[in-house]
PDB file of C-alpha atoms in Angstrom:
ATOM      1  CA  UNK K   1      -4.697  31.537  -0.233  1.00  0.00           C
ATOM      2  CA  UNK K   2      -1.810  30.967  -2.342  1.00  0.00           C
ATOM      3  CA  UNK K   3      -2.560  28.319  -5.056  1.00  0.00           C
ATOM      4  CA  UNK K   4       0.891  28.088  -5.793  1.00  0.00           C
ATOM      5  CA  UNK K   5       1.750  26.323  -2.247  1.00  0.00           C
ATOM      6  CA  UNK K   6       2.219  22.910  -0.780  1.00  0.00           C
ATOM      7  CA  UNK K   7      -0.760  21.833   1.395  1.00  0.00           C
ATOM      8  CA  UNK K   8       0.478  19.910   3.947  1.00  0.00           C
ATOM      9  CA  UNK K   9      -1.107  18.153   6.838  1.00  0.00           C
ATOM     10  CA  UNK K  10       0.310  17.633   9.853  1.00  0.00           C
ATOM     11  CA  UNK K  11      -0.736  15.321  12.988  1.00  0.00           C
ATOM     12  CA  UNK K  12       0.443  13.386  15.715  1.00  0.00           C
ATOM     13  CA  UNK K  13       0.715  10.300  17.224  1.00  0.00           C
ATOM     14  CA  UNK K  14       2.271   8.071  19.995  1.00  0.00           C
ATOM     15  CA  UNK K  15       4.168   4.967  20.271  1.00  0.00           C
ATOM     16  CA  UNK K  16       4.599   2.783  23.401  1.00  0.00           C
ATOM     17  CA  UNK K  17       6.796  -0.142  24.247  1.00  0.00           C
ATOM     18  CA  UNK K  18       3.506  -1.757  24.517  1.00  0.00           C
ATOM     19  CA  UNK K  19       2.783  -3.581  21.440  1.00  0.00           C
ATOM     20  CA  UNK K  20       0.034  -3.083  18.911  1.00  0.00           C
ATOM     21  CA  UNK K  21      -2.073  -6.222  18.963  1.00  0.00           C
ATOM     22  CA  UNK K  22      -3.000  -7.226  15.580  1.00  0.00           C
ATOM     23  CA  UNK K  23      -4.454 -10.505  14.528  1.00  0.00           C
ATOM     24  CA  UNK K  24      -1.972 -13.050  12.541  1.00  0.00           C
ATOM     25  CA  UNK K  25      -1.575 -16.585  11.475  1.00  0.00           C
ATOM     26  CA  UNK K  26       0.085 -19.540  13.355  1.00  0.00           C
ATOM     27  CA  UNK K  27      -0.077 -23.144  13.083  1.00  0.00           C
ATOM     28  CA  UNK K  28      -3.383 -24.571  14.651  1.00  0.00           C
ATOM     29  CA  UNK K  29      -3.231 -25.228  18.349  1.00  0.00           C
ATOM     30  CA  UNK K  30      -0.019 -23.329  18.663  1.00  0.00           C
ATOM     31  CA  UNK K  31      -1.395 -19.515  19.910  1.00  0.00           C
ATOM     32  CA  UNK K  32       0.753 -16.665  19.357  1.00  0.00           C
ATOM     33  CA  UNK K  33       2.135 -15.525  22.653  1.00  0.00           C
ATOM     34  CA  UNK K  34       3.519 -11.884  22.481  1.00  0.00           C
ATOM     35  CA  UNK K  35       6.040 -11.266  25.625  1.00  0.00           C
ATOM     36  CA  UNK K  36       6.772  -8.238  27.088  1.00  0.00           C
ATOM     37  CA  UNK K  37       7.760  -5.859  30.074  1.00  0.00           C
ATOM     38  CA  UNK K  38       4.870  -4.000  31.038  1.00  0.00           C
ATOM     39  CA  UNK K  39       6.695  -0.562  30.063  1.00  0.00           C
ATOM     40  CA  UNK K  40       4.511   2.604  29.645  1.00  0.00           C
ATOM     41  CA  UNK K  41       7.629   4.340  27.885  1.00  0.00           C
ATOM     42  CA  UNK K  42       6.324   6.342  25.190  1.00  0.00           C
ATOM     43  CA  UNK K  43       7.561   8.214  22.160  1.00  0.00           C
ATOM     44  CA  UNK K  44       5.710  10.730  20.086  1.00  0.00           C
ATOM     45  CA  UNK K  45       6.036  11.138  16.377  1.00  0.00           C
ATOM     46  CA  UNK K  46       4.641  14.008  14.042  1.00  0.00           C
ATOM     47  CA  UNK K  47       4.282  13.305  10.284  1.00  0.00           C
ATOM     48  CA  UNK K  48       3.365  15.891   7.807  1.00  0.00           C
ATOM     49  CA  UNK K  49       2.069  14.719   4.186  1.00  0.00           C
ATOM     50  CA  UNK K  50       2.604  17.271   1.650  1.00  0.00           C
ATOM     51  CA  UNK K  51       0.848  17.827  -1.455  1.00  0.00           C
ATOM     52  CA  UNK K  52       1.126  20.361  -4.522  1.00  0.00           C
ATOM     53  CA  UNK K  53      -1.497  22.422  -5.482  1.00  0.00           C
ATOM     54  CA  UNK K  54      -1.250  23.182  -8.703  1.00  0.00           C
ATOM     55  CA  UNK K  55       1.310  20.480 -10.275  1.00  0.00           C
ATOM     56  CA  UNK K  56      -0.208  16.957  -9.813  1.00  0.00           C
ATOM     57  CA  UNK K  57       2.695  15.479 -11.116  1.00  0.00           C
ATOM     58  CA  UNK K  58       4.776  16.479  -8.087  1.00  0.00           C
ATOM     59  CA  UNK K  59       5.431  13.539  -6.014  1.00  0.00           C
ATOM     60  CA  UNK K  60       4.059  13.914  -2.286  1.00  0.00           C
ATOM     61  CA  UNK K  61       6.255  14.786   0.596  1.00  0.00           C
ATOM     62  CA  UNK K  62       6.589  12.911   3.818  1.00  0.00           C
ATOM     63  CA  UNK K  63       8.077  14.543   6.866  1.00  0.00           C
ATOM     64  CA  UNK K  64       8.613  13.158   9.932  1.00  0.00           C
ATOM     65  CA  UNK K  65       9.856  13.499  13.463  1.00  0.00           C
ATOM     66  CA  UNK K  66      10.177  11.288  16.695  1.00  0.00           C
ATOM     67  CA  UNK K  67      11.014  12.277  19.782  1.00  0.00           C
ATOM     68  CA  UNK K  68      10.815  10.551  23.503  1.00  0.00           C
ATOM     69  CA  UNK K  69       7.802  12.038  25.795  1.00  0.00           C
ATOM     70  CA  UNK K  70       5.041  14.638  24.029  1.00  0.00           C
ATOM     71  CA  UNK K  71       4.652  17.374  22.036  1.00  0.00           C
ATOM     72  CA  UNK K  72       4.313  20.764  23.371  1.00  0.00           C
ATOM     73  CA  UNK K  73       4.093  24.031  21.235  1.00  0.00           C
ATOM     74  CA  UNK K  74       8.180  24.289  21.650  1.00  0.00           C
ATOM     75  CA  UNK K  75       8.413  21.143  20.147  1.00  0.00           C
ATOM     76  CA  UNK K  76       5.909  21.612  17.509  1.00  0.00           C
ATOM     77  CA  UNK K  77       8.023  24.660  16.949  1.00  0.00           C
ATOM     78  CA  UNK K  78      10.992  22.701  16.220  1.00  0.00           C
ATOM     79  CA  UNK K  79       9.244  20.543  13.700  1.00  0.00           C
ATOM     80  CA  UNK K  80       8.117  23.774  11.820  1.00  0.00           C
ATOM     81  CA  UNK K  81      11.652  24.863  11.877  1.00  0.00           C
ATOM     82  CA  UNK K  82      12.736  21.441   9.948  1.00  0.00           C
ATOM     83  CA  UNK K  83       9.742  21.803   7.928  1.00  0.00           C
ATOM     84  CA  UNK K  84      10.950  25.480   6.695  1.00  0.00           C
ATOM     85  CA  UNK K  85      14.267  23.621   5.673  1.00  0.00           C
ATOM     86  CA  UNK K  86      12.679  20.794   4.052  1.00  0.00           C
ATOM     87  CA  UNK K  87      10.430  22.945   1.776  1.00  0.00           C
ATOM     88  CA  UNK K  88      13.462  25.077   1.457  1.00  0.00           C
ATOM     89  CA  UNK K  89      11.390  28.824   1.082  1.00  0.00           C
ATOM     90  CA  UNK K  90       8.124  27.290  -0.815  1.00  0.00           C
ATOM     91  CA  UNK K  91       4.848  28.895   0.171  1.00  0.00           C
ATOM     92  CA  UNK K  92       3.546  26.115   2.878  1.00  0.00           C
ATOM     93  CA  UNK K  93      -0.370  25.946   3.417  1.00  0.00           C
ATOM     94  CA  UNK K  94      -0.667  23.637   6.876  1.00  0.00           C
ATOM     95  CA  UNK K  95      -3.507  21.649   7.671  1.00  0.00           C
ATOM     96  CA  UNK K  96      -3.865  20.890  11.644  1.00  0.00           C
ATOM     97  CA  UNK K  97      -6.371  20.100  13.912  1.00  0.00           C
ATOM     98  CA  UNK K  98      -7.631  22.182  17.358  1.00  0.00           C
ATOM     99  CA  UNK K  99      -4.950  20.743  19.378  1.00  0.00           C
ATOM    100  CA  UNK K 100      -4.109  22.995  22.185  1.00  0.00           C
ATOM    101  CA  UNK K 101      -0.241  23.423  21.010  1.00  0.00           C
ATOM    102  CA  UNK K 102      -0.971  24.156  17.482  1.00  0.00           C
ATOM    103  CA  UNK K 103      -3.166  27.049  18.507  1.00  0.00           C
ATOM    104  CA  UNK K 104      -1.502  28.596  21.495  1.00  0.00           C
ATOM    105  CA  UNK K 105      -0.430  31.930  22.107  1.00  0.00           C
ATOM    106  CA  UNK K 106       3.453  31.178  21.170  1.00  0.00           C
ATOM    107  CA  UNK K 107       2.538  29.506  17.840  1.00  0.00           C
ATOM    108  CA  UNK K 108       0.551  32.208  17.150  1.00  0.00           C
ATOM    109  CA  UNK K 109       3.279  34.659  17.504  1.00  0.00           C
ATOM    110  CA  UNK K 110       5.906  32.272  15.846  1.00  0.00           C
ATOM    111  CA  UNK K 111       3.696  31.568  12.636  1.00  0.00           C
ATOM    112  CA  UNK K 112       2.834  35.610  12.109  1.00  0.00           C
ATOM    113  CA  UNK K 113       6.830  36.044  12.050  1.00  0.00           C
ATOM    114  CA  UNK K 114       6.625  33.179   8.948  1.00  0.00           C
ATOM    115  CA  UNK K 115       6.166  34.279   5.444  1.00  0.00           C
ATOM    116  CA  UNK K 116       6.589  31.210   4.208  1.00  0.00           C
ATOM    117  CA  UNK K 117       3.403  29.241   6.195  1.00  0.00           C
ATOM    118  CA  UNK K 118      -0.305  29.656   6.629  1.00  0.00           C
ATOM    119  CA  UNK K 119      -2.508  27.930   9.170  1.00  0.00           C
ATOM    120  CA  UNK K 120      -5.739  26.108   8.203  1.00  0.00           C
ATOM    121  CA  UNK K 121      -7.685  24.579  10.659  1.00  0.00           C
ATOM    122  CA  UNK K 122      -9.702  21.259  10.284  1.00  0.00           C
ATOM    123  CA  UNK K 123     -13.113  21.020  11.462  1.00  0.00           C
ATOM    124  CA  UNK K 124     -13.325  19.971  15.016  1.00  0.00           C
ATOM    125  CA  UNK K 125     -13.791  15.814  15.640  1.00  0.00           C
ATOM    126  CA  UNK K 126     -12.975  14.911  11.491  1.00  0.00           C
ATOM    127  CA  UNK K 127      -9.611  12.998  12.077  1.00  0.00           C
ATOM    128  CA  UNK K 128     -11.122  11.375   8.816  1.00  0.00           C
ATOM    129  CA  UNK K 129     -10.005  13.977   6.719  1.00  0.00           C
ATOM    130  CA  UNK K 130      -6.261  14.126   7.949  1.00  0.00           C
ATOM    131  CA  UNK K 131      -4.509  11.672   5.522  1.00  0.00           C
ATOM    132  CA  UNK K 132      -1.809  11.623   8.110  1.00  0.00           C
ATOM    133  CA  UNK K 133      -4.123   9.444  10.177  1.00  0.00           C
ATOM    134  CA  UNK K 134      -3.919   6.754   7.873  1.00  0.00           C
ATOM    135  CA  UNK K 135      -0.522   7.100   7.774  1.00  0.00           C
ATOM    136  CA  UNK K 136      -0.209   6.149  11.472  1.00  0.00           C
ATOM    137  CA  UNK K 137      -2.836   3.205  10.976  1.00  0.00           C
ATOM    138  CA  UNK K 138      -0.774   1.849   7.985  1.00  0.00           C
ATOM    139  CA  UNK K 139       2.654   2.037  10.477  1.00  0.00           C
ATOM    140  CA  UNK K 140       0.511   0.454  13.158  1.00  0.00           C
ATOM    141  CA  UNK K 141      -1.142  -2.545  11.255  1.00  0.00           C
ATOM    142  CA  UNK K 142       2.622  -3.367   9.763  1.00  0.00           C
ATOM    143  CA  UNK K 143       6.161  -2.427  11.112  1.00  0.00           C
ATOM    144  CA  UNK K 144       4.581  -1.866  14.798  1.00  0.00           C
ATOM    145  CA  UNK K 145       1.827  -4.807  14.374  1.00  0.00           C
ATOM    146  CA  UNK K 146       2.617  -7.315  17.407  1.00  0.00           C
ATOM    147  CA  UNK K 147       6.407  -5.478  18.130  1.00  0.00           C
ATOM    148  CA  UNK K 148       7.105  -6.374  21.592  1.00  0.00           C
ATOM    149  CA  UNK K 149      10.289  -4.247  21.818  1.00  0.00           C
ATOM    150  CA  UNK K 150      12.478  -3.922  25.058  1.00  0.00           C
ATOM    151  CA  UNK K 151      13.777  -0.174  24.366  1.00  0.00           C
ATOM    152  CA  UNK K 152      12.096   2.547  22.706  1.00  0.00           C
ATOM    153  CA  UNK K 153      14.691   2.397  19.870  1.00  0.00           C
ATOM    154  CA  UNK K 154      13.545  -0.791  19.005  1.00  0.00           C
ATOM    155  CA  UNK K 155       9.886   1.044  18.002  1.00  0.00           C
ATOM    156  CA  UNK K 156      11.751   4.094  16.836  1.00  0.00           C
ATOM    157  CA  UNK K 157      13.795   1.596  14.154  1.00  0.00           C
ATOM    158  CA  UNK K 158      10.198  -0.116  13.438  1.00  0.00           C
ATOM    159  CA  UNK K 159       8.744   3.252  12.670  1.00  0.00           C
ATOM    160  CA  UNK K 160      11.383   4.744  10.691  1.00  0.00           C
ATOM    161  CA  UNK K 161      11.690   1.558   8.397  1.00  0.00           C
ATOM    162  CA  UNK K 162       7.818   2.051   7.664  1.00  0.00           C
ATOM    163  CA  UNK K 163       8.163   5.591   7.262  1.00  0.00           C
ATOM    164  CA  UNK K 164      10.949   4.701   4.156  1.00  0.00           C
ATOM    165  CA  UNK K 165       8.165   1.793   3.160  1.00  0.00           C
ATOM    166  CA  UNK K 166       5.553   4.602   2.485  1.00  0.00           C
ATOM    167  CA  UNK K 167       7.911   7.218   0.974  1.00  0.00           C
ATOM    168  CA  UNK K 168       9.365   4.816  -1.677  1.00  0.00           C
ATOM    169  CA  UNK K 169       5.744   4.057  -2.805  1.00  0.00           C
ATOM    170  CA  UNK K 170       4.921   7.301  -4.622  1.00  0.00           C
ATOM    171  CA  UNK K 171       1.376   6.328  -4.799  1.00  0.00           C
ATOM    172  CA  UNK K 172       0.736   5.408  -1.061  1.00  0.00           C
ATOM    173  CA  UNK K 173       0.879   9.327   0.111  1.00  0.00           C
ATOM    174  CA  UNK K 174      -2.115   9.929  -2.787  1.00  0.00           C
ATOM    175  CA  UNK K 175      -4.362   7.265  -1.698  1.00  0.00           C
ATOM    176  CA  UNK K 176      -4.518   8.229   1.932  1.00  0.00           C
ATOM    177  CA  UNK K 177      -5.471  11.766   0.573  1.00  0.00           C
ATOM    178  CA  UNK K 178      -7.995   9.889  -1.887  1.00  0.00           C
ATOM    179  CA  UNK K 179      -9.687   7.866   1.466  1.00  0.00           C
ATOM    180  CA  UNK K 180     -10.464  11.213   2.898  1.00  0.00           C
ATOM    181  CA  UNK K 181     -12.792  12.260   0.187  1.00  0.00           C
ATOM    182  CA  UNK K 182     -10.135  15.764  -0.278  1.00  0.00           C
ATOM    183  CA  UNK K 183      -8.817  17.007  -3.302  1.00  0.00           C
ATOM    184  CA  UNK K 184      -5.843  19.087  -4.138  1.00  0.00           C
ATOM    185  CA  UNK K 185      -6.331  20.060  -7.236  1.00  0.00           C
ATOM    186  CA  UNK K 186      -9.205  22.107  -8.261  1.00  0.00           C
ATOM    187  CA  UNK K 187     -11.230  20.851 -11.470  1.00  0.00           C
ATOM    188  CA  UNK K 188     -10.824  22.742 -14.407  1.00  0.00           C
ATOM    189  CA  UNK K 189     -14.007  24.709 -15.032  1.00  0.00           C
ATOM    190  CA  UNK K 190     -16.109  22.763 -17.922  1.00  0.00           C
ATOM    191  CA  UNK K 191     -15.540  25.798 -20.372  1.00  0.00           C
ATOM    192  CA  UNK K 192     -11.942  25.941 -20.187  1.00  0.00           C
ATOM    193  CA  UNK K 193      -9.121  23.435 -21.565  1.00  0.00           C
ATOM    194  CA  UNK K 194      -6.033  22.768 -19.667  1.00  0.00           C
ATOM    195  CA  UNK K 195      -3.965  24.105 -22.709  1.00  0.00           C
ATOM    196  CA  UNK K 196      -5.412  27.930 -21.934  1.00  0.00           C
TER     197      UNK K 196
END
């Protein structure tokens, strides 16, 4: 593995017009009501959190993609094409789960032609190791909480506001990584100083 690469965790999630119901405050005796259309329209979102493997002072990078429907291999390849532009030729080690579209024959063939990209697989049944899961949780507990939108554009707008909130707080993406228990920067051996 190239040690001068970005370590990027990628994950997908879904949102719909059905509100994410969360507890809230209200005056005593006035239970809040959420009125919404029983509509199952869904959008899918892909998020990628990148951490530089050798420079802890570099800011974490957040890429985000939102589309109607769900992701398949070709849609994920489009996301990776956008990521390639975002990282402008820098090396990327992409860490993601075992979703079939991530490891399909078409995906493996596409990745084989990408000299900037290396894939690593998260262990099975270990979503707690992916910091992007905490990004989704943050969005769904804040901007998407109790949102009863009439159109997917309402949900998309709130989601993008949440992405901006997270992107403008340099500590938040690092806290997502810290919560997983993973570290990016290898510790210095005790017999070596940093300045050597």
